[in-house]
Coordinates of N, CA and C in Angstrom, one line a residue:
X197 N 10.6 -17.9 -9.2 CA 8.9 -18.3 -8.7 C 8.7 -17.5 -7.2
X198 N 9.3 -17.3 -6.9 CA 8.5 -16.0 -5.8 C 8.0 -14.6 -6.5
X199 N 8.7 -14.5 -7.8 CA 8.5 -13.2 -8.4 C 7.0 -13.5 -9.2
X200 N 6.9 -14.5 -9.3 CA 5.6 -15.3 -10.1 C 4.7 -14.8 -9.1
X201 N 4.7 -15.5 -7.7 CA 4.2 -15.5 -6.7 C 3.6 -14.1 -6.3
X202 N 4.6 -13.1 -6.2 CA 4.1 -11.5 -5.8 C 3.2 -11.0 -7.0
X203 N 3.6 -11.5 -8.4 CA 3.0 -10.9 -9.4 C 1.6 -11.1 -9.4
X204 N 1.3 -12.4 -9.1 CA -0.2 -12.5 -9.1 C -0.8 -12.3 -7.7
X205 N -0.4 -12.1 -7.0 CA -1.0 -11.4 -5.7 C -1.3 -10.0 -6.1
X206 N -0.1 -9.3 -7.0 CA -0.6 -8.1 -6.7 C -1.8 -7.7 -7.8
X207 N -1.8 -8.8 -8.6 CA -2.9 -8.9 -9.6 C -4.1 -8.9 -9.1
X208 N -4.3 -10.0 -8.4 CA -5.1 -10.0 -7.4 C -5.9 -8.8 -6.6
X209 N -4.8 -8.5 -6.0 CA -5.3 -7.4 -5.0 C -5.9 -6.0 -6.0
X210 N -5.2 -5.9 -7.1 CA -5.8 -4.5 -8.2 C -7.0 -5.1 -8.7
X211 N -7.5 -6.1 -8.9 CA -8.6 -6.7 -9.3 C -10.0 -6.4 -8.2
X212 N -9.2 -6.8 -7.3 CA -10.0 -6.8 -5.7 C -10.2 -5.7 -5.4
X213 N -9.4 -4.4 -5.8 CA -9.7 -2.8 -5.1 C -10.4 -2.5 -6.3
X214 N -10.2 -2.7 -7.8 CA -11.4 -2.2 -8.9 C -12.7 -2.6 -8.3
X215 N -12.9 -3.9 -8.2 CA -14.3 -4.7 -7.9 C -14.9 -3.7 -6.8
X216 N -14.1 -3.5 -5.5 CA -14.5 -2.5 -4.3 C -15.0 -1.3 -4.5
X217 N -14.3 -0.6 -5.3 CA -14.2 0.8 -5.9 C -15.7 0.9 -7.0
X218 N -15.8 0.0 -8.1 CA -16.7 -0.3 -8.5 C -18.1 -0.5 -7.6
X219 N -18.3 -1.3 -6.7 CA -19.5 -1.6 -5.8 C -19.8 -0.4 -4.8
X220 N -18.5 0.3 -4.7 CA -18.8 1.5 -3.7 C -19.6 2.6 -4.8
X221 N -19.3 3.0 -6.0 CA -19.8 3.9 -6.8 C -21.2 3.3 -7.1
X222 N -21.4 2.1 -7.4 CA -22.7 1.5 -7.6 C -23.7 1.9 -6.6
X223 N -23.3 1.9 -5.3 CA -24.3 1.9 -3.8 C -24.1 3.6 -3.6
X224 N -24.3 4.4 -4.6 CA -23.5 6.0 -4.5 C -23.7 6.7 -3.5
X225 N -25.0 6.6 -2.4 CA -24.7 7.8 -1.4 C -23.9 7.3 -0.4
X226 N -23.9 5.8 0.2 CA -23.6 4.8 1.0 C -21.9 4.9 0.7
X227 N -21.9 4.6 -0.7 CA -20.3 4.2 -1.1 C -19.2 5.1 -0.8
X228 N -19.7 6.3 -0.8 CA -18.8 7.3 -0.7 C -18.1 7.4 0.5
X229 N -18.8 6.6 1.6 CA -18.1 6.7 2.7 C -16.8 5.7 2.7
X230 N -16.9 4.6 1.8 CA -15.9 3.5 1.7 C -14.9 4.1 0.6
X231 N -15.1 4.7 -0.4 CA -14.5 6.0 -1.1 C -13.4 6.7 -0.3
X232 N -13.9 7.3 0.4 CA -13.4 8.3 1.4 C -12.1 7.5 2.2
X233 N -12.8 6.3 2.9 CA -11.7 5.9 3.5 C -10.7 4.9 2.9
X234 N -11.3 4.4 1.3 CA -9.8 4.3 1.1 C -8.7 5.0 0.6
X235 N -9.4 6.2 0.2 CA -8.6 7.6 -0.1 C -7.8 8.0 0.8
X236 N -8.3 7.7 2.2 CA -7.4 8.0 3.3 C -6.1 7.0 3.7
X237 N -6.4 5.7 3.6 CA -5.7 4.5 3.6 C -4.6 4.8 2.8
X238 N -4.9 5.3 1.2 CA -3.8 5.4 0.3 C -3.2 6.4 0.7
X239 N -3.5 7.5 1.3 CA -2.5 8.6 1.5 C -1.6 8.2 2.8
X240 N -2.2 7.6 3.6 CA -1.4 7.2 4.6 C -0.2 6.0 4.6
X241 N -0.7 5.5 3.4 CA 0.6 4.4 2.6 C 1.6 5.4 2.1
X242 N 1.2 6.4 1.3 CA 2.1 6.8 0.5 C 2.8 7.5 1.7
X243 N 2.4 8.2 2.6 CA 3.2 9.0 3.6 C 4.2 7.9 4.2
X244 N 3.9 6.5 4.8 CA 4.5 5.8 5.2 C 5.8 5.3 4.6
X245 N 5.5 5.2 3.0 CA 6.5 4.9 2.2 C 7.6 6.2 1.7
X246 N 7.1 7.5 1.9 CA 7.9 8.3 1.7 C 8.7 8.2 2.9
X247 N 8.3 8.4 4.3 CA 9.2 8.5 5.4 C 10.3 7.3 5.4
X248 N 9.8 6.2 4.9 CA 10.5 5.3 5.2 C 11.8 5.3 4.1
X249 N 11.5 5.4 2.7 CA 12.3 5.8 1.4 C 13.5 6.7 2.0
X250 N 13.0 7.7 2.6 CA 14.1 9.0 2.9 C 14.6 9.1 4.0
X251 N 14.5 8.1 5.0 CA 15.1 7.5 6.3 C 16.5 7.4 6.2
X252 N 17.5 8.2 6.3 CA 18.9 7.7 6.4 C 19.6 6.8 7.4
X253 N 18.9 6.9 8.7 CA 19.5 6.2 9.8 C 18.6 5.0 9.6
X254 N 17.8 4.4 9.4 CA 17.0 2.8 8.9 C 18.0 2.5 7.9
X255 N 18.7 3.0 7.5 CA 19.3 2.6 5.8 C 20.5 2.1 6.7
X256 N 21.2 3.2 7.3 CA 22.3 3.0 7.9 C 22.6 1.5 8.8
X257 N 21.2 1.2 9.9 CA 21.1 0.2 10.5 C 21.3 -0.8 9.9
X258 N 20.1 -1.2 8.9 CA 20.0 -2.2 8.2 C 21.3 -2.4 7.5
X259 N 22.2 -1.9 7.0 CA 23.2 -2.2 6.5 C 24.3 -2.8 7.2
X260 N 24.4 -1.9 8.6 CA 25.6 -1.8 9.4 C 25.3 -2.6 10.4
X261 N 24.4 -2.9 11.1 CA 24.5 -3.6 12.1 C 24.1 -4.7 12.1
X262 N 25.1 -6.0 12.9 CA 25.1 -7.2 12.7 C 23.6 -7.6 13.5
X263 N 23.0 -8.7 13.0 CA 21.6 -9.1 13.9 C 22.1 -10.5 14.4

């Protein structure tokens, strides 16, 4: 049940993102600003995920420290 919910949310988020990008391309001169913002947020998200996946200290605490 939970996986179905996450799958549906991902599908909706991808459709929303595609609609945003299409709208920004159609509003060409001013839409470029939005496209640059989306690309910047995407790069920051990739950096955060890469930092989290490569951080051994966080993995150690999440597995060994009692809460």
